[in-house]
PDB file of C-alpha atoms in Angstrom:
ATOM      1  CA  MET V   1      14.098  -1.907  -7.081  1.00  0.00           C
ATOM      2  CA  ILE V   2      11.439  -2.333  -4.458  1.00  0.00           C
ATOM      3  CA  PHE V   3       7.931  -2.707  -5.818  1.00  0.00           C
ATOM      4  CA  LEU V   4       4.922  -1.315  -3.932  1.00  0.00           C
ATOM      5  CA  VAL V   5       1.681  -2.922  -5.074  1.00  0.00           C
ATOM      6  CA  ARG V   6      -1.719  -1.676  -4.038  1.00  0.00           C
ATOM      7  CA  HIS V   7      -4.066  -4.597  -3.409  1.00  0.00           C
ATOM      8  CA  GLY V   8      -6.658  -5.621  -5.995  1.00  0.00           C
ATOM      9  CA  GLU V   9     -10.255  -4.440  -5.913  1.00  0.00           C
ATOM     10  CA  ALA V  10     -11.814  -5.422  -2.595  1.00  0.00           C
ATOM     11  CA  ALA V  11     -15.124  -7.252  -2.330  1.00  0.00           C
ATOM     12  CA  ALA V  12     -16.403  -4.541   0.042  1.00  0.00           C
ATOM     13  CA  GLY V  13     -15.668  -0.883   0.678  1.00  0.00           C
ATOM     14  CA  TRP V  14     -13.444   0.352   3.499  1.00  0.00           C
ATOM     15  CA  GLY V  15     -16.441   1.618   5.423  1.00  0.00           C
ATOM     16  CA  ASP V  16     -18.513  -1.530   4.846  1.00  0.00           C
ATOM     17  CA  HIS V  17     -16.178  -4.273   6.104  1.00  0.00           C
ATOM     18  CA  PRO V  18     -13.064  -4.084   8.292  1.00  0.00           C
ATOM     19  CA  ASP V  19     -11.087  -6.717   6.336  1.00  0.00           C
ATOM     20  CA  PRO V  20     -12.642  -7.738   3.005  1.00  0.00           C
ATOM     21  CA  GLY V  21     -11.078 -10.145   0.559  1.00  0.00           C
ATOM     22  CA  LEU V  22     -10.895  -9.515  -3.172  1.00  0.00           C
ATOM     23  CA  SER V  23     -13.771  -9.235  -5.616  1.00  0.00           C
ATOM     24  CA  ASP V  24     -13.704 -11.383  -8.758  1.00  0.00           C
ATOM     25  CA  LEU V  25     -12.167  -8.434 -10.621  1.00  0.00           C
ATOM     26  CA  GLY V  26      -9.599  -8.051  -7.836  1.00  0.00           C
ATOM     27  CA  LYS V  27      -8.560 -11.691  -8.282  1.00  0.00           C
ATOM     28  CA  GLN V  28      -8.076 -11.090 -12.016  1.00  0.00           C
ATOM     29  CA  GLN V  29      -5.993  -7.997 -11.229  1.00  0.00           C
ATOM     30  CA  ALA V  30      -3.864 -10.024  -8.791  1.00  0.00           C
ATOM     31  CA  ASN V  31      -3.187 -12.661 -11.453  1.00  0.00           C
ATOM     32  CA  ALA V  32      -2.177  -9.988 -13.968  1.00  0.00           C
ATOM     33  CA  VAL V  33       0.140  -8.162 -11.557  1.00  0.00           C
ATOM     34  CA  ALA V  34       1.842 -11.451 -10.632  1.00  0.00           C
ATOM     35  CA  VAL V  35       2.937 -11.850 -14.265  1.00  0.00           C
ATOM     36  CA  ALA V  36       4.059  -8.209 -14.454  1.00  0.00           C
ATOM     37  CA  LEU V  37       6.076  -8.532 -11.238  1.00  0.00           C
ATOM     38  CA  GLU V  38       7.836 -11.653 -12.469  1.00  0.00           C
ATOM     39  CA  ASN V  39       8.703  -9.808 -15.696  1.00  0.00           C
ATOM     40  CA  LEU V  40      10.064  -6.878 -13.658  1.00  0.00           C
ATOM     41  CA  GLY V  41      12.417  -9.232 -11.810  1.00  0.00           C
ATOM     42  CA  ALA V  42      10.713  -9.398  -8.417  1.00  0.00           C
ATOM     43  CA  LYS V  43      12.089 -12.240  -6.316  1.00  0.00           C
ATOM     44  CA  SER V  44      10.549 -12.018  -2.839  1.00  0.00           C
ATOM     45  CA  ALA V  45       7.398 -10.662  -1.234  1.00  0.00           C
ATOM     46  CA  ILE V  46       6.100  -8.923   1.864  1.00  0.00           C
ATOM     47  CA  SER V  47       2.389  -8.509   2.517  1.00  0.00           C
ATOM     48  CA  SER V  48       0.183  -6.509   4.802  1.00  0.00           C
ATOM     49  CA  PRO V  49      -1.738  -8.884   7.067  1.00  0.00           C
ATOM     50  CA  MET V  50      -5.043  -7.599   5.644  1.00  0.00           C
ATOM     51  CA  LEU V  51      -6.943 -10.217   3.630  1.00  0.00           C
ATOM     52  CA  ARG V  52      -7.143  -8.173   0.420  1.00  0.00           C
ATOM     53  CA  CYS V  53      -3.325  -7.892   0.357  1.00  0.00           C
ATOM     54  CA  ARG V  54      -2.802 -11.557   1.228  1.00  0.00           C
ATOM     55  CA  GLU V  55      -5.132 -12.540  -1.625  1.00  0.00           C
ATOM     56  CA  THR V  56      -3.369 -10.135  -4.000  1.00  0.00           C
ATOM     57  CA  ALA V  57       0.008 -11.674  -3.107  1.00  0.00           C
ATOM     58  CA  LEU V  58      -1.188 -15.276  -3.620  1.00  0.00           C
ATOM     59  CA  PRO V  59      -0.801 -15.521  -7.424  1.00  0.00           C
ATOM     60  CA  PHE V  60       2.727 -14.078  -7.182  1.00  0.00           C
ATOM     61  CA  GLU V  61       3.574 -16.541  -4.407  1.00  0.00           C
ATOM     62  CA  GLN V  62       2.303 -19.423  -6.531  1.00  0.00           C
ATOM     63  CA  ARG V  63       4.189 -18.283  -9.658  1.00  0.00           C
ATOM     64  CA  MET V  64       7.437 -17.838  -7.767  1.00  0.00           C
ATOM     65  CA  GLY V  65       7.122 -20.830  -5.417  1.00  0.00           C
ATOM     66  CA  LEU V  66       7.432 -18.722  -2.276  1.00  0.00           C
ATOM     67  CA  VAL V  67       5.412 -17.465   0.658  1.00  0.00           C
ATOM     68  CA  ALA V  68       5.198 -13.745   1.329  1.00  0.00           C
ATOM     69  CA  LYS V  69       6.277 -12.644   4.780  1.00  0.00           C
ATOM     70  CA  VAL V  70       3.324 -11.019   6.536  1.00  0.00           C
ATOM     71  CA  ALA V  71       4.404  -7.689   7.997  1.00  0.00           C
ATOM     72  CA  PRO V  72       2.151  -5.397  10.029  1.00  0.00           C
ATOM     73  CA  GLU V  73       4.598  -2.557   9.258  1.00  0.00           C
ATOM     74  CA  VAL V  74       3.052  -2.245   5.769  1.00  0.00           C
ATOM     75  CA  SER V  75      -0.582  -2.594   6.818  1.00  0.00           C
ATOM     76  CA  GLU V  76      -3.325  -0.040   6.344  1.00  0.00           C
ATOM     77  CA  ILE V  77      -3.522   3.017   8.547  1.00  0.00           C
ATOM     78  CA  ASP V  78      -5.273   2.275  11.839  1.00  0.00           C
ATOM     79  CA  THR V  79      -8.467   4.089  12.652  1.00  0.00           C
ATOM     80  CA  PRO V  80      -7.976   5.864  16.008  1.00  0.00           C
ATOM     81  CA  ASP V  81     -10.063   4.476  18.860  1.00  0.00           C
ATOM     82  CA  ASP V  82     -11.972   7.730  19.381  1.00  0.00           C
ATOM     83  CA  VAL V  83     -13.236   7.847  15.766  1.00  0.00           C
ATOM     84  CA  GLU V  84     -16.891   6.860  15.391  1.00  0.00           C
ATOM     85  CA  ASP V  85     -17.319   7.338  11.618  1.00  0.00           C
ATOM     86  CA  ARG V  86     -14.190   5.959   9.985  1.00  0.00           C
ATOM     87  CA  VAL V  87     -15.323   6.770   6.450  1.00  0.00           C
ATOM     88  CA  ALA V  88     -15.804  10.466   7.264  1.00  0.00           C
ATOM     89  CA  TRP V  89     -12.538  10.485   9.239  1.00  0.00           C
ATOM     90  CA  LEU V  90     -10.544   8.934   6.391  1.00  0.00           C
ATOM     91  CA  ARG V  91     -12.151  11.227   3.794  1.00  0.00           C
ATOM     92  CA  THR V  92     -11.096  14.257   5.859  1.00  0.00           C
ATOM     93  CA  LEU V  93      -7.602  12.870   6.459  1.00  0.00           C
ATOM     94  CA  MET V  94      -7.038  12.145   2.770  1.00  0.00           C
ATOM     95  CA  ALA V  95      -8.008  15.689   1.790  1.00  0.00           C
ATOM     96  CA  GLY V  96      -5.282  17.254   3.911  1.00  0.00           C
ATOM     97  CA  GLU V  97      -1.691  17.078   5.038  1.00  0.00           C
ATOM     98  CA  TRP V  98      -0.119  14.851   7.673  1.00  0.00           C
ATOM     99  CA  LYS V  99       0.759  17.785   9.945  1.00  0.00           C
ATOM    100  CA  GLY V 100      -2.897  18.830  10.080  1.00  0.00           C
ATOM    101  CA  ALA V 101      -4.220  15.354  10.895  1.00  0.00           C
ATOM    102  CA  SER V 102      -6.375  14.938  13.987  1.00  0.00           C
ATOM    103  CA  HIS V 103      -3.990  12.229  15.233  1.00  0.00           C
ATOM    104  CA  ASP V 104      -0.222  11.793  15.034  1.00  0.00           C
ATOM    105  CA  PHE V 105       0.798   9.190  12.469  1.00  0.00           C
ATOM    106  CA  GLN V 106       4.480  10.115  12.288  1.00  0.00           C
ATOM    107  CA  GLY V 107       5.513   6.965  14.173  1.00  0.00           C
ATOM    108  CA  TRP V 108       3.519   4.702  11.828  1.00  0.00           C
ATOM    109  CA  ARG V 109       4.900   6.427   8.744  1.00  0.00           C
ATOM    110  CA  GLN V 110       8.511   6.360   9.971  1.00  0.00           C
ATOM    111  CA  ALA V 111       8.327   2.705  11.068  1.00  0.00           C
ATOM    112  CA  MET V 112       6.978   1.763   7.636  1.00  0.00           C
ATOM    113  CA  LEU V 113       9.710   3.724   5.849  1.00  0.00           C
ATOM    114  CA  ASP V 114      12.420   2.178   8.046  1.00  0.00           C
ATOM    115  CA  PHE V 115      11.040  -1.301   7.390  1.00  0.00           C
ATOM    116  CA  VAL V 116      10.807  -0.843   3.612  1.00  0.00           C
ATOM    117  CA  THR V 117      14.256   0.776   3.464  1.00  0.00           C
ATOM    118  CA  GLY V 118      15.687  -2.368   5.084  1.00  0.00           C
ATOM    119  CA  LEU V 119      14.211  -4.727   2.484  1.00  0.00           C
ATOM    120  CA  PRO V 120      16.465  -6.279  -0.142  1.00  0.00           C
ATOM    121  CA  ASP V 121      16.136  -5.196  -3.750  1.00  0.00           C
ATOM    122  CA  ASP V 122      13.646  -7.079  -5.946  1.00  0.00           C
ATOM    123  CA  THR V 123      11.117  -7.313  -3.097  1.00  0.00           C
ATOM    124  CA  VAL V 124       7.407  -6.743  -3.668  1.00  0.00           C
ATOM    125  CA  VAL V 125       5.379  -5.085  -0.910  1.00  0.00           C
ATOM    126  CA  PHE V 126       1.623  -5.746  -1.152  1.00  0.00           C
ATOM    127  CA  SER V 127       0.009  -2.847   0.678  1.00  0.00           C
ATOM    128  CA  HIS V 128      -2.692  -0.172   0.660  1.00  0.00           C
ATOM    129  CA  PHE V 129      -3.636   3.182  -0.877  1.00  0.00           C
ATOM    130  CA  VAL V 130      -2.881   5.308   2.197  1.00  0.00           C
ATOM    131  CA  ALA V 131       0.211   3.303   3.186  1.00  0.00           C
ATOM    132  CA  ILE V 132       1.740   3.622  -0.297  1.00  0.00           C
ATOM    133  CA  ASN V 133       0.958   7.331  -0.272  1.00  0.00           C
ATOM    134  CA  ALA V 134       2.517   7.693   3.189  1.00  0.00           C
ATOM    135  CA  LEU V 135       5.720   6.060   1.915  1.00  0.00           C
ATOM    136  CA  ALA V 136       5.815   8.129  -1.267  1.00  0.00           C
ATOM    137  CA  GLY V 137       5.216  11.301   0.719  1.00  0.00           C
ATOM    138  CA  MET V 138       8.009  10.514   3.186  1.00  0.00           C
ATOM    139  CA  ILE V 139      10.429   9.635   0.370  1.00  0.00           C
ATOM    140  CA  GLU V 140       9.554  12.712  -1.699  1.00  0.00           C
ATOM    141  CA  SER V 141       9.169  15.097   1.284  1.00  0.00           C
ATOM    142  CA  ASP V 142       5.582  15.782   0.223  1.00  0.00           C
ATOM    143  CA  PRO V 143       3.374  16.769   3.182  1.00  0.00           C
ATOM    144  CA  ARG V 144       0.098  15.694   1.562  1.00  0.00           C
ATOM    145  CA  VAL V 145      -1.666  12.539   2.710  1.00  0.00           C
ATOM    146  CA  VAL V 146      -2.564  11.710  -0.904  1.00  0.00           C
ATOM    147  CA  VAL V 147       0.444  12.224  -3.170  1.00  0.00           C
ATOM    148  CA  PHE V 148      -1.069  10.205  -6.038  1.00  0.00           C
ATOM    149  CA  ARG V 149      -4.017   7.854  -6.612  1.00  0.00           C
ATOM    150  CA  PRO V 150      -2.627   4.345  -7.196  1.00  0.00           C
ATOM    151  CA  GLY V 151      -5.083   2.098  -8.980  1.00  0.00           C
ATOM    152  CA  HIS V 152      -5.783  -1.437  -7.881  1.00  0.00           C
ATOM    153  CA  CYS V 153      -2.688  -3.610  -8.430  1.00  0.00           C
ATOM    154  CA  SER V 154      -0.648  -0.652  -9.640  1.00  0.00           C
ATOM    155  CA  VAL V 155       3.109  -1.057  -9.199  1.00  0.00           C
ATOM    156  CA  THR V 156       5.141   1.838  -7.776  1.00  0.00           C
ATOM    157  CA  GLN V 157       8.883   1.327  -8.168  1.00  0.00           C
ATOM    158  CA  LEU V 158      11.398   2.548  -5.604  1.00  0.00           C
ATOM    159  CA  SER V 159      15.095   2.806  -6.398  1.00  0.00           C
ATOM    160  CA  ARG V 160      17.874   3.059  -3.873  1.00  0.00           C
ATOM    161  CA  THR V 161      21.000   5.139  -3.451  1.00  0.00           C
ATOM    162  CA  PRO V 162      23.484   4.417  -0.669  1.00  0.00           C
ATOM    163  CA  THR V 163      21.617   6.818   1.605  1.00  0.00           C
ATOM    164  CA  ALA V 164      17.920   6.732   0.666  1.00  0.00           C
ATOM    165  CA  LEU V 165      15.024   5.370  -1.329  1.00  0.00           C
ATOM    166  CA  HIS V 166      13.608   7.334  -4.264  1.00  0.00           C
ATOM    167  CA  VAL V 167      10.384   7.007  -6.224  1.00  0.00           C
ATOM    168  CA  ALA V 168      11.633   5.823  -9.620  1.00  0.00           C
ATOM    169  CA  GLU V 169       8.145   5.438 -11.086  1.00  0.00           C
ATOM    170  CA  TYR V 170       4.674   5.930  -9.680  1.00  0.00           C
ATOM    171  CA  GLY V 171       2.184   3.168 -10.333  1.00  0.00           C
ATOM    172  CA  SER V 172      -0.730   3.670 -12.658  1.00  0.00           C
ATOM    173  CA  GLU V 173      -3.372   5.957 -11.309  1.00  0.00           C
ATOM    174  CA  SER V 174      -7.053   5.468 -11.538  1.00  0.00           C
ATOM    175  CA  ALA V 175     -10.198   7.346 -10.843  1.00  0.00           C
ATOM    176  CA  THR V 176     -11.501   4.516  -8.665  1.00  0.00           C
ATOM    177  CA  ARG V 177     -13.188   5.624  -5.526  1.00  0.00           C
ATOM    178  CA  VAL V 178     -11.293   4.764  -2.328  1.00  0.00           C
ATOM    179  CA  LEU V 179     -14.288   5.459  -0.090  1.00  0.00           C
TER     180      LEU V 179
END
């Protein structure tokens, strides 16, 4: 299994701060998911370089006596340079399909899938709402940007066959607002 974990609740919204850490609730969520991941048999960790993912990974790192490898391949989607209002841009993107996006993200999505496919089993990937959805969509051949709504610190489990990854179980969903 490969475990995709959405970061805990951030201390600021995506449109309010470019790289917020976790809120107090987010830190509690990170502690709880660390226990769950250990119980699921997770052995190693990869983290997005974004602070909210690094802080979410920390309790797991401490429990397991390891340091997560920081990997930009699993980071949040980049806002294109020509976008002035990133909240409005992301809201529009998330309501549609990848093929209708105003910018081409196929390279980002494919690089992330290739990276995750190459990870050993029992690895946790601490990542983001859109990134986890991009992976799930690529794996399931679903063209939508938002395939499901992973809650903070939800755990999506990927299984592997000799030729591909499969979504074995989607993480818990929540009605939390992304933007």
